[in-house]
Amino acid sequence: MSSGMRAEEIVPLQIDRMACTGHGVCAQILPRNLTLDAHGYPILLDALVDPDDGDTAIRMCPARALYWKGS
Amino acid sequence: MTPATLNSTGVQLLDSLEAAGLTGRGGAAFPSAVKLRALTRRRTGVIVNACDGELGAVKDGWVVANHRDDLLRGATIVGRLARGQVSFAAHRGSATEERLRRAGVDTLDVPGRYVSSEESSLINFAEGGLARPMTKRPLYIQGGRDSTGRRIPPTVVLNAETVWRIAQIAEHGPEWFRRYGTAAEPGPRLASVGGYVGRPVVIETQAGVPIGDLLAAAHTRSDAEYVLINGLGGAFAPIVAITSSPWSREGLARFDARLGPGIIEVLDPRRCPLDIVGDLLSYASGESAGQCGPCMFGVPELSALWQQFVRSPSARHRRALEVNLGLLPGRGGCKFPDGVAGVARSALAVFSDHIAEHAAGRCRYAARRSS
Ligand code: SF4
Ligand code: SF4
């Protein structure tokens, strides 16, 4: 599946809250979509993330806590 | 779409449940026909939840105690549709667990923690894990892997009252069922009323009855002022405002409450309601399963901020509380933090006059206590 196709489907990014350890890498990669709370856990401001940036964040998350909805 | 494996009895049952408009009685009110149709697609395990997991809940145990044979019949009907193993979940050491064991059914003895009877907690526990929620990354009705990569077979969780209703609909038909309740919330339905009452009861009733009738059935004491509807996942309401309202979606909407698991807990009027809320939140902070950062830190923080706020309800303390409440919903692996935030928000609205008194350095309960 190409990124172009995914963009049209508008699949939201999701966070597995039990897996997330609050490393905050996601907020650095997706500053427009995510911010961190006082304890370093992500606040998802907008789940409709640029597909390529989203893929990068999913790859970089050390806890493998990020995923596209339904995957 | 009806799968080929379903015989005509199965097809008929699903059609009856749909015509009856049965919804899950554990609180989520999801249409049972939709849930059961989904589980006919593959061999699915069934867990009948008789844990009474919400604060003040007693009705699942009541169904086991009073309608055991109908419940078992309902479970057999569902088991046949799902073609999987059927087990019953009850809190460890409860009378309900004992009754289920004596009935000779496969019983899951779930630890008596608040979130341990959440749907995915029960599945986790049945699969040999801890009774803690799992991220709903897959829908467990289809099976899938949890956060750690462990394989979870397709499993469905149904509330005990729901399973009993399925047996009733199979026997009496959807028209009988729809004779009770309202068009939007049909069917006979259980309510549990307890707390500051003369006689805590489980009432066989229906949506649309005046809430005052339910309170009267439990001999609610005349000096009672407030109720908590549906425990830690629910909302508060003043009795004077709610007594003539119908027990229904519309009647409860103005208090941000729902029929949910049908619990009405009458608060003790001799205690400051702000203290009662404080106790609830402090209990809640001990019940976070400690898996998700926003819940593990956020719920205890809410409890501490609440104490601070009711001791001195300044604008600054209120803001700190609002920030915390804004960050709790939608950020846990289960809905526990959402429910707790809802209860606290409801308390802020319903007990605003008590908050004003505290702000003025008074509390009418302090006076009552010493008198
Ligand atoms: S990078 Fe991953 S583990 Fe870190 S905060 Fe973001 S989602 Fe959580
Ligand atoms: S949100 Fe809280 S109670 Fe729910 S799974 Fe996460 S830590 Fe446990």
Coordinates of C-alpha atoms in Angstrom, one line a residue, chain A:
Chain A
M1 CA 0.0 0.0 0.0
S2 CA 1.5 3.4 -1.0
S3 CA 1.5 6.4 1.4
G4 CA -0.6 8.2 -1.2
M5 CA -3.4 5.8 -0.8
R6 CA -3.2 5.9 2.9
A7 CA -3.5 9.6 3.0
E8 CA -6.8 9.3 1.2
E9 CA -8.1 6.8 3.6
I10 CA -7.3 9.1 6.5
V11 CA -6.4 6.5 9.0
P12 CA -5.9 8.0 12.5
L13 CA -2.7 7.4 14.5
Q14 CA -3.3 5.7 17.9
I15 CA -1.3 5.2 21.0
D16 CA -1.3 1.9 22.9
R17 CA -1.4 3.5 26.4
M18 CA -0.3 0.3 28.2
A19 CA 2.8 0.0 26.0
C20 CA 3.7 3.7 26.1
T21 CA 6.5 4.4 28.5
G22 CA 6.5 8.2 28.0
H23 CA 9.7 8.5 26.1
G24 CA 8.3 11.5 24.2
V25 CA 10.0 10.7 20.9
C26 CA 6.6 11.0 19.2
A27 CA 6.2 14.6 20.2
Q28 CA 9.5 15.5 18.7
I29 CA 8.6 13.9 15.4
L30 CA 5.0 15.1 15.3
P31 CA 5.1 18.5 17.1
R32 CA 1.9 19.6 15.4
N33 CA -0.1 16.6 16.4
L34 CA 1.3 15.6 19.7
T35 CA 2.4 17.3 22.9
L36 CA 3.4 15.8 26.3
D37 CA 1.8 16.1 29.7
A38 CA 3.7 17.0 32.9
H39 CA 4.7 13.3 33.3
G40 CA 6.0 13.0 29.7
Y41 CA 3.0 11.1 28.3
P42 CA 1.6 12.1 25.0
I43 CA -1.5 14.2 24.5
L44 CA -2.9 13.5 21.0
L45 CA -4.1 16.8 19.6
D46 CA -4.8 15.6 16.1
A47 CA -4.8 12.0 15.2
L48 CA -4.8 12.7 11.4
V49 CA -1.1 12.6 11.0
D50 CA 1.0 13.1 7.8
P51 CA 1.4 9.4 6.7
D52 CA 5.2 9.6 6.2
D53 CA 5.8 11.4 9.5
G54 CA 3.5 8.9 11.2
D55 CA 5.4 6.0 9.8
T56 CA 8.6 7.5 11.1
A57 CA 7.2 8.0 14.6
I58 CA 5.8 4.4 14.6
R59 CA 9.3 3.2 13.7
M60 CA 11.1 5.4 16.2
C61 CA 8.8 4.8 19.2
P62 CA 11.0 2.7 21.6
A63 CA 8.0 1.1 23.2
R64 CA 6.3 0.2 19.8
A65 CA 3.3 2.0 21.2
L66 CA 2.2 3.8 18.1
Y67 CA 0.1 2.3 15.4
W68 CA -2.4 3.2 12.6
K69 CA -6.0 2.5 13.7
G70 CA -7.0 -1.0 12.6
S71 CA -3.5 -2.3 12.0

